């Protein structure tokens, strides 16, 4: 976070409280969404992860000050995101290698 | 030897060293939890239809724990903001609130663990499977509360669909405590990480996360207590240390934000 003047900090505190509200509403929405029964599992998972990502975004942007950070941190996180997505994609890709017709014991 | 750039920013990065350090550490943590998350996805997608346990965790308790962690994320950032405003008393208050929230989280999690570790899953000689909480155990018998019974299938362990059917059936739904003679038991296990794949990944993910909560709480408690002396000698470095410990704490919160829906709600 670049600016640390008292006025700016006081303004930021108000933002923190707003973010708290968003996170509480987000948590209630996550629990509420779990009672919606979609036909597709992918839809259920997608919605849950979407709400979680929005909540995580608010924490990262405001509490971790990523909204106003130095370039080196963005570069570092960009690299982390690349490897994280690579890990996920490779795993999902590999899951396609399992036998299509699993025989029930 | 003096450690450089503990307060002033390094010219090439524009940040003090500890901040770059914690972000590098958090990047490695993303990969650690990422590996476990991807393992979860692989296990979940690979499970046979109707065989992945659902609704085994207590959603209200998980929701309360989520709220506790969210609240702690606010108190930890407010502690840092208080130092920026030169308000040490408020810093101490918020820092203590964070430690209390962390303790609450761990206590609630321990209660959940205990609940699972006292939940017994028993295969009987007559081909039935019974699960419920252990109430009493002697050399001759055990008593399970809220037992649910359903036919065991050889070669298949836990069957959530069978349990759901049994729970909705009139004969089996939360009957009286059930006394089972040890002589009638073929196999007996508890809902620990050894029970099935679901509990293995559940305990691994939440256990690792809980270790992070405990480690973070210890650091925050140190800076609330003995470590806070630094405020008098080097307030700027102390504020930076609080920011760094706060960044770790927010990461712990971030991980839980994803763990909660995945393990409790899906």
Short mmCIF file of C-alpha atoms in Angstrom, two decimals:
data_model
loop_
_atom_site.label_atom_id
_atom_site.label_comp_id
_atom_site.label_asym_id
_atom_site.label_seq_id
_atom_site.Cartn_x
_atom_site.Cartn_y
_atom_site.Cartn_z
CA UNK A 1 0.00 0.00 0.00
CA UNK A 2 1.65 3.22 -1.11
CA UNK A 3 -0.14 6.01 0.81
CA UNK A 4 -0.06 5.81 4.62
CA UNK A 5 -1.24 9.25 5.75
CA UNK A 6 -3.68 9.35 8.70
CA UNK A 7 -6.56 10.57 6.55
CA UNK A 8 -5.97 7.84 4.00
CA UNK A 9 -5.76 5.21 6.74
CA UNK A 10 -9.08 6.40 8.21
CA UNK A 11 -10.64 6.18 4.76
CA UNK A 12 -9.19 2.68 4.36
CA UNK A 13 -10.72 1.60 7.68
CA UNK A 14 -14.17 2.45 6.31
CA UNK A 15 -13.35 0.31 3.27
CA UNK A 16 -12.33 -2.60 5.55
CA UNK A 17 -15.73 -2.49 7.24
CA UNK A 18 -17.50 -2.48 3.88
CA UNK A 19 -15.41 -5.49 2.80
CA UNK A 20 -16.41 -7.24 6.04
CA UNK A 21 -20.04 -6.74 5.01
CA UNK A 22 -19.34 -8.16 1.55
CA UNK A 23 -17.62 -11.23 3.05
CA UNK A 24 -20.49 -11.90 5.47
CA UNK A 25 -23.06 -11.59 2.67
CA UNK A 26 -20.84 -13.77 0.45
CA UNK A 27 -20.69 -16.48 3.10
CA UNK A 28 -24.47 -16.45 3.53
CA UNK A 29 -24.83 -16.57 -0.28
CA UNK A 30 -22.45 -19.57 -0.45
CA UNK A 31 -24.48 -21.51 2.11
CA UNK A 32 -27.74 -20.44 0.42
CA UNK A 33 -26.48 -21.51 -3.01
CA UNK A 34 -25.71 -24.98 -1.68
CA UNK A 35 -29.45 -25.53 -1.15
CA UNK A 36 -30.14 -24.83 -4.83
CA UNK A 37 -30.10 -28.18 -6.57
CA UNK A 38 -28.81 -27.80 -10.09
CA UNK A 39 -29.03 -30.67 -12.56
CA UNK A 40 -25.35 -30.44 -13.33
CA UNK A 41 -22.63 -30.96 -10.72
CA UNK A 42 -20.40 -28.62 -12.72
CA UNK A 43 -22.97 -25.83 -12.27
CA UNK A 44 -23.06 -26.36 -8.49
CA UNK A 45 -19.27 -26.46 -8.22
CA UNK A 46 -18.92 -23.48 -10.57
CA UNK A 47 -21.31 -21.31 -8.56
CA UNK A 48 -19.66 -22.21 -5.23
CA UNK A 49 -16.20 -21.46 -6.62
CA UNK A 50 -17.41 -18.22 -8.23
CA UNK A 51 -18.71 -16.88 -4.90
CA UNK A 52 -15.55 -18.08 -3.13
CA UNK A 53 -13.39 -16.36 -5.77
CA UNK A 54 -15.26 -13.07 -5.35
CA UNK A 55 -14.77 -13.26 -1.57
CA UNK A 56 -11.10 -14.16 -1.99
CA UNK A 57 -10.70 -11.28 -4.44
CA UNK A 58 -11.98 -8.78 -1.87
CA UNK A 59 -9.63 -10.16 0.81
CA UNK A 60 -6.64 -10.05 -1.55
CA UNK A 61 -7.41 -6.63 -3.01
CA UNK A 62 -8.33 -4.73 0.15
CA UNK A 63 -7.01 -6.60 3.20
CA UNK A 64 -3.76 -7.65 1.51
CA UNK A 65 -3.58 -4.29 -0.28
CA UNK A 66 -3.12 -5.82 -3.72
CA UNK A 67 -5.25 -3.05 -5.18
CA UNK A 68 -2.29 -0.71 -4.67
CA UNK A 69 0.91 -2.74 -4.65
CA UNK A 70 4.34 -2.63 -6.30
CA UNK A 71 4.92 -4.19 -9.73
CA UNK A 72 7.24 -6.87 -8.38
CA UNK A 73 4.40 -8.38 -6.32
CA UNK A 74 2.10 -8.50 -9.36
CA UNK A 75 4.86 -10.20 -11.38
CA UNK A 76 5.42 -12.71 -8.60
CA UNK A 77 1.70 -13.44 -8.33
CA UNK A 78 1.39 -13.69 -12.10
CA UNK A 79 4.04 -16.38 -12.12
CA UNK A 80 2.33 -18.15 -9.21
CA UNK A 81 -1.01 -18.05 -11.03
CA UNK A 82 0.63 -19.54 -14.14
CA UNK A 83 2.06 -22.48 -12.21
CA UNK A 84 -1.11 -22.94 -10.14
CA UNK A 85 -3.29 -23.07 -13.24
CA UNK A 86 -0.76 -25.40 -14.88
CA UNK A 87 -1.03 -27.72 -11.90
CA UNK A 88 -4.83 -27.71 -12.05
CA UNK A 89 -5.04 -28.15 -15.83
CA UNK A 90 -2.53 -31.02 -15.83
CA UNK A 91 -4.43 -32.77 -13.06
CA UNK A 92 -7.79 -32.36 -14.80
CA UNK A 93 -6.19 -33.45 -18.07
CA UNK A 94 -4.74 -36.52 -16.35
CA UNK A 95 -8.14 -37.40 -14.87
CA UNK A 96 -9.32 -37.96 -18.46
CA UNK A 97 -6.89 -40.90 -18.69
CA UNK A 98 -8.90 -43.06 -16.31
CA UNK A 99 -10.84 -46.01 -17.78
CA UNK A 100 -14.18 -44.86 -19.17
CA UNK A 101 -16.16 -47.85 -17.95
CA UNK A 102 -15.24 -48.57 -14.38
CA UNK A 103 -16.55 -51.96 -13.36
CA UNK A 104 -18.49 -52.05 -10.12
CA UNK A 105 -17.10 -54.60 -7.70
CA UNK B 1 25.63 -7.38 10.98
CA UNK B 2 22.51 -5.34 10.40
CA UNK B 3 19.70 -6.70 8.27
CA UNK B 4 19.15 -4.20 5.43
CA UNK B 5 15.85 -2.68 4.31
CA UNK B 6 13.77 -3.58 7.34
CA UNK B 7 12.11 -0.17 7.30
CA UNK B 8 13.08 1.77 4.19
CA UNK B 9 12.17 0.42 0.77
CA UNK B 10 14.78 -1.29 -1.37
CA UNK B 11 15.37 0.82 -4.51
CA UNK B 12 14.98 -2.03 -7.02
CA UNK B 13 11.82 -3.61 -5.56
CA UNK B 14 10.24 -0.51 -4.02
CA UNK B 15 9.42 -2.57 -0.91
CA UNK B 16 11.08 -3.47 2.38
CA UNK B 17 12.68 -6.93 2.25
CA UNK B 18 10.31 -8.72 4.62
CA UNK B 19 7.35 -7.88 2.41
CA UNK B 20 8.95 -9.39 -0.68
CA UNK B 21 9.92 -12.36 1.48
CA UNK B 22 6.41 -13.02 2.78
CA UNK B 23 4.95 -12.79 -0.72
CA UNK B 24 7.51 -15.32 -1.99
CA UNK B 25 6.59 -17.58 0.93
CA UNK B 26 2.87 -17.16 0.20
CA UNK B 27 3.53 -18.07 -3.45
CA UNK B 28 5.06 -21.36 -2.27
CA UNK B 29 2.07 -21.87 0.02
CA UNK B 30 -0.30 -21.42 -2.94
CA UNK B 31 1.50 -24.31 -4.67
CA UNK B 32 1.35 -26.46 -1.52
CA UNK B 33 -2.39 -26.02 -1.07
CA UNK B 34 -2.83 -26.10 -4.86
CA UNK B 35 -1.34 -29.59 -4.96
CA UNK B 36 -3.78 -30.75 -2.28
CA UNK B 37 -6.74 -29.00 -3.93
CA UNK B 38 -5.91 -30.69 -7.24
CA UNK B 39 -5.66 -34.03 -5.40
CA UNK B 40 -9.14 -33.37 -4.02
CA UNK B 41 -10.47 -32.61 -7.51
CA UNK B 42 -8.93 -35.81 -8.89
CA UNK B 43 -10.43 -37.93 -6.10
CA UNK B 44 -13.82 -36.21 -6.34
CA UNK B 45 -14.08 -36.52 -10.13
CA UNK B 46 -12.80 -40.11 -10.00
CA UNK B 47 -15.35 -41.27 -7.42
CA UNK B 48 -18.09 -43.57 -8.63
CA UNK B 49 -21.57 -42.07 -8.87
CA UNK B 50 -23.17 -41.95 -5.41
CA UNK B 51 -20.03 -43.03 -3.58
CA UNK B 52 -18.57 -39.65 -2.62
CA UNK B 53 -19.73 -38.78 0.90
CA UNK B 54 -21.75 -35.59 1.15
CA UNK B 55 -23.55 -33.84 4.00
CA UNK B 56 -21.33 -35.48 6.62
CA UNK B 57 -20.04 -32.19 8.00
CA UNK B 58 -22.00 -29.78 10.13
CA UNK B 59 -22.75 -26.76 7.89
CA UNK B 60 -23.88 -24.34 10.69
CA UNK B 61 -20.66 -25.04 12.61
CA UNK B 62 -18.59 -24.60 9.45
CA UNK B 63 -20.42 -21.32 8.71
CA UNK B 64 -19.72 -20.02 12.23
CA UNK B 65 -16.04 -20.92 11.82
CA UNK B 66 -15.96 -19.09 8.48
CA UNK B 67 -17.44 -15.99 10.10
CA UNK B 68 -14.88 -16.22 12.93
CA UNK B 69 -12.02 -16.33 10.44
CA UNK B 70 -13.47 -13.46 8.38
CA UNK B 71 -13.80 -11.39 11.56
CA UNK B 72 -10.20 -12.16 12.48
CA UNK B 73 -9.08 -10.97 9.05
CA UNK B 74 -10.70 -7.60 9.78
CA UNK B 75 -9.23 -7.33 13.29
CA UNK B 76 -5.73 -8.15 12.02
CA UNK B 77 -5.84 -5.42 9.38
CA UNK B 78 -7.37 -2.99 11.90
CA UNK B 79 -4.44 -3.71 14.24
CA UNK B 80 -2.03 -2.64 11.49
CA UNK B 81 -4.13 0.46 10.69
CA UNK B 82 -4.14 1.40 14.41
CA UNK B 83 -0.34 1.39 14.44
CA UNK B 84 -0.34 3.58 11.35
CA UNK B 85 -2.54 5.99 13.33
CA UNK B 86 -0.14 5.78 16.32
CA UNK B 87 -2.89 4.24 18.46
CA UNK B 88 -1.07 1.48 20.35
CA UNK B 89 -3.98 0.74 22.72
CA UNK B 90 -6.30 -0.02 19.83
CA UNK B 91 -3.58 -2.13 18.22
CA UNK B 92 -3.36 -4.25 21.37
CA UNK B 93 -7.15 -4.61 21.44
CA UNK B 94 -7.43 -5.73 17.80
CA UNK B 95 -4.41 -8.00 18.06
CA UNK B 96 -5.94 -9.72 21.10
CA UNK B 97 -9.27 -10.03 19.28
CA UNK B 98 -7.43 -11.81 16.44
CA UNK B 99 -5.82 -14.26 18.86
CA UNK B 100 -9.22 -14.95 20.47
CA UNK B 101 -10.77 -15.55 17.03
CA UNK B 102 -7.90 -17.93 16.17
CA UNK B 103 -8.43 -19.87 19.41
CA UNK B 104 -12.18 -20.04 18.73
CA UNK B 105 -11.52 -21.39 15.25
CA UNK B 106 -9.19 -24.10 16.54
CA UNK B 107 -11.58 -25.04 19.36
CA UNK B 108 -14.53 -25.35 16.97
CA UNK B 109 -12.40 -27.39 14.57
CA UNK B 110 -11.30 -29.65 17.45
CA UNK B 111 -14.96 -30.21 18.36
CA UNK B 112 -15.66 -31.21 14.75
CA UNK B 113 -12.67 -33.58 14.72
CA UNK B 114 -13.77 -35.16 18.00
CA UNK B 115 -17.27 -35.63 16.59
CA UNK B 116 -15.87 -37.52 13.61
CA UNK B 117 -13.35 -39.56 15.58
CA UNK B 118 -16.08 -40.84 17.94
CA UNK B 119 -18.36 -41.75 15.04
CA UNK B 120 -18.11 -45.51 14.59
CA UNK B 121 -18.76 -47.49 11.44
CA UNK B 122 -19.43 -51.17 12.14
CA UNK B 123 -19.87 -54.13 9.78
CA UNK B 124 -21.89 -56.93 11.38
CA UNK B 125 -21.72 -60.66 10.78
CA UNK B 126 -25.34 -60.62 9.48
CA UNK B 127 -24.27 -58.43 6.52
CA UNK B 128 -25.59 -55.14 7.92
CA UNK B 129 -23.57 -52.01 8.40
CA UNK B 130 -24.27 -49.66 11.32
CA UNK B 131 -22.84 -46.25 12.02
CA UNK B 132 -23.37 -43.93 14.96
CA UNK B 133 -21.64 -42.18 17.85
CA UNK B 134 -20.01 -44.32 20.49
CA UNK B 135 -21.77 -43.85 23.83
CA UNK B 136 -20.46 -46.78 25.84
CA UNK B 137 -17.87 -49.49 25.37
CA UNK B 138 -17.25 -52.60 27.48
CA UNK B 139 -15.38 -55.88 26.92
CA UNK B 140 -18.59 -57.42 25.60
CA UNK B 141 -20.51 -54.74 23.73
CA UNK B 142 -20.63 -51.18 22.41
CA UNK B 143 -23.56 -48.77 22.38
CA UNK B 144 -24.02 -46.40 19.43
CA UNK B 145 -26.31 -43.36 19.54
CA UNK B 146 -28.33 -42.20 16.53
CA UNK B 147 -27.46 -45.38 14.64
CA UNK B 148 -28.16 -45.73 10.94
CA UNK B 149 -28.14 -49.23 9.50
CA UNK B 150 -28.03 -50.37 5.91
CA UNK B 151 -26.89 -53.46 4.02
CA UNK B 152 -23.11 -53.76 3.65
CA UNK B 153 -21.77 -54.49 0.17
CA UNK B 154 -18.60 -56.53 -0.07
CA UNK B 155 -15.71 -54.62 -1.58
CA UNK B 156 -17.38 -51.24 -1.15
CA UNK B 157 -16.76 -49.21 1.94
CA UNK B 158 -18.79 -46.13 2.64
CA UNK B 159 -22.05 -45.71 0.67
CA UNK B 160 -23.70 -42.32 1.11
CA UNK B 161 -26.69 -43.19 -1.08
CA UNK B 162 -27.45 -46.26 1.04
CA UNK B 163 -27.21 -44.18 4.21
CA UNK B 164 -29.54 -41.54 2.78
CA UNK B 165 -32.09 -44.22 1.88
CA UNK B 166 -31.78 -45.73 5.34
CA UNK B 167 -32.18 -42.36 7.02
CA UNK B 168 -35.37 -41.71 5.11
CA UNK B 169 -36.76 -45.16 5.84
CA UNK B 170 -39.16 -45.47 8.79
CA UNK B 171 -37.37 -48.47 10.28
CA UNK B 172 -33.91 -46.99 10.51
CA UNK B 173 -34.25 -43.27 11.01
CA UNK B 174 -32.40 -42.24 14.17
CA UNK B 175 -33.64 -45.12 16.23
CA UNK B 176 -32.91 -45.59 19.94
CA UNK B 177 -29.33 -46.16 21.06
CA UNK B 178 -28.23 -49.53 19.75
CA UNK B 179 -26.33 -52.13 21.73
CA UNK B 180 -24.02 -54.25 19.57
CA UNK B 181 -22.22 -57.32 20.91
CA UNK B 182 -18.52 -57.35 20.01
CA UNK B 183 -18.88 -60.99 18.95
CA UNK B 184 -21.27 -59.87 16.17
CA UNK B 185 -18.82 -57.32 14.76
CA UNK B 186 -16.76 -58.26 11.71
CA UNK B 187 -15.09 -54.87 11.19
CA UNK B 188 -15.10 -51.65 13.13
CA UNK B 189 -13.60 -48.27 12.32
CA UNK B 190 -14.10 -44.60 13.12
CA UNK B 191 -14.55 -41.64 10.79
CA UNK B 192 -10.88 -40.72 10.91
CA UNK B 193 -8.57 -40.13 7.95
CA UNK B 194 -8.27 -43.93 7.63
CA UNK B 195 -12.02 -44.40 7.06
CA UNK B 196 -12.19 -43.54 3.37
CA UNK B 197 -10.76 -41.27 0.68
CA UNK B 198 -13.08 -38.41 1.58
CA UNK B 199 -12.00 -38.29 5.20
CA UNK B 200 -8.35 -38.74 4.20
CA UNK B 201 -8.41 -35.59 2.07
CA UNK B 202 -10.70 -33.78 4.55
CA UNK B 203 -8.33 -34.31 7.48
CA UNK B 204 -5.25 -33.56 5.36
CA UNK B 205 -6.61 -30.26 4.03
CA UNK B 206 -8.23 -29.03 7.24
CA UNK B 207 -5.37 -30.35 9.40
CA UNK B 208 -2.76 -28.50 7.34
CA UNK B 209 -4.93 -25.39 7.43
CA UNK B 210 -5.36 -25.69 11.20
CA UNK B 211 -1.57 -25.92 11.60
CA UNK B 212 -1.31 -22.65 9.67
CA UNK B 213 -3.94 -21.08 11.94
CA UNK B 214 -2.01 -22.18 15.04
CA UNK B 215 1.33 -20.95 13.63
CA UNK B 216 -0.18 -17.60 12.63
CA UNK B 217 -1.90 -17.24 16.00
CA UNK B 218 1.41 -17.87 17.82
CA UNK B 219 3.13 -15.13 15.81
CA UNK B 220 0.25 -12.68 16.33
CA UNK B 221 0.13 -13.52 20.06
CA UNK B 222 3.90 -12.90 20.30
CA UNK B 223 3.53 -9.43 18.78
CA UNK B 224 0.60 -8.75 21.08
CA UNK B 225 2.68 -9.78 24.11
CA UNK B 226 6.48 -9.75 24.48
CA UNK B 227 7.19 -8.73 20.87
CA UNK B 228 5.23 -5.49 21.26
CA UNK B 229 8.17 -3.91 23.18
CA UNK B 230 9.65 -3.12 19.78
CA UNK B 231 6.99 -0.40 19.33
CA UNK B 232 8.95 1.74 21.79
CA UNK B 233 12.35 1.26 20.16
CA UNK B 234 11.54 0.91 16.46
CA UNK B 235 7.87 1.63 15.70
CA UNK B 236 8.24 1.57 11.91
CA UNK B 237 9.88 -1.84 11.83
CA UNK B 238 7.30 -3.11 14.30
CA UNK B 239 4.48 -1.84 12.06
CA UNK B 240 6.07 -3.61 9.10
CA UNK B 241 6.26 -6.85 11.09
CA UNK B 242 2.57 -6.54 11.92
CA UNK B 243 1.80 -6.01 8.22
CA UNK B 244 3.79 -9.12 7.28
CA UNK B 245 2.14 -11.32 9.92
CA UNK B 246 -1.20 -9.89 8.77
CA UNK B 247 -0.51 -10.90 5.17
CA UNK B 248 0.08 -14.47 6.31
CA UNK B 249 -3.14 -14.39 8.32
CA UNK B 250 -5.15 -13.16 5.32
CA UNK B 251 -3.73 -16.04 3.29
CA UNK B 252 -4.96 -18.47 5.94
CA UNK B 253 -8.40 -16.85 5.60
CA UNK B 254 -8.22 -17.12 1.80
CA UNK B 255 -7.53 -20.85 1.95
CA UNK B 256 -10.53 -21.38 4.24
CA UNK B 257 -12.77 -19.37 1.90
CA UNK B 258 -12.21 -22.13 -0.69
CA UNK B 259 -12.07 -25.06 1.73
CA UNK B 260 -15.46 -24.30 3.29
CA UNK B 261 -17.68 -24.67 0.18
CA UNK B 262 -15.63 -27.54 -1.25
CA UNK B 263 -15.69 -29.72 1.87
CA UNK B 264 -18.90 -28.67 3.61
CA UNK B 265 -21.31 -27.74 0.85
CA UNK B 266 -20.54 -29.74 -2.31
#
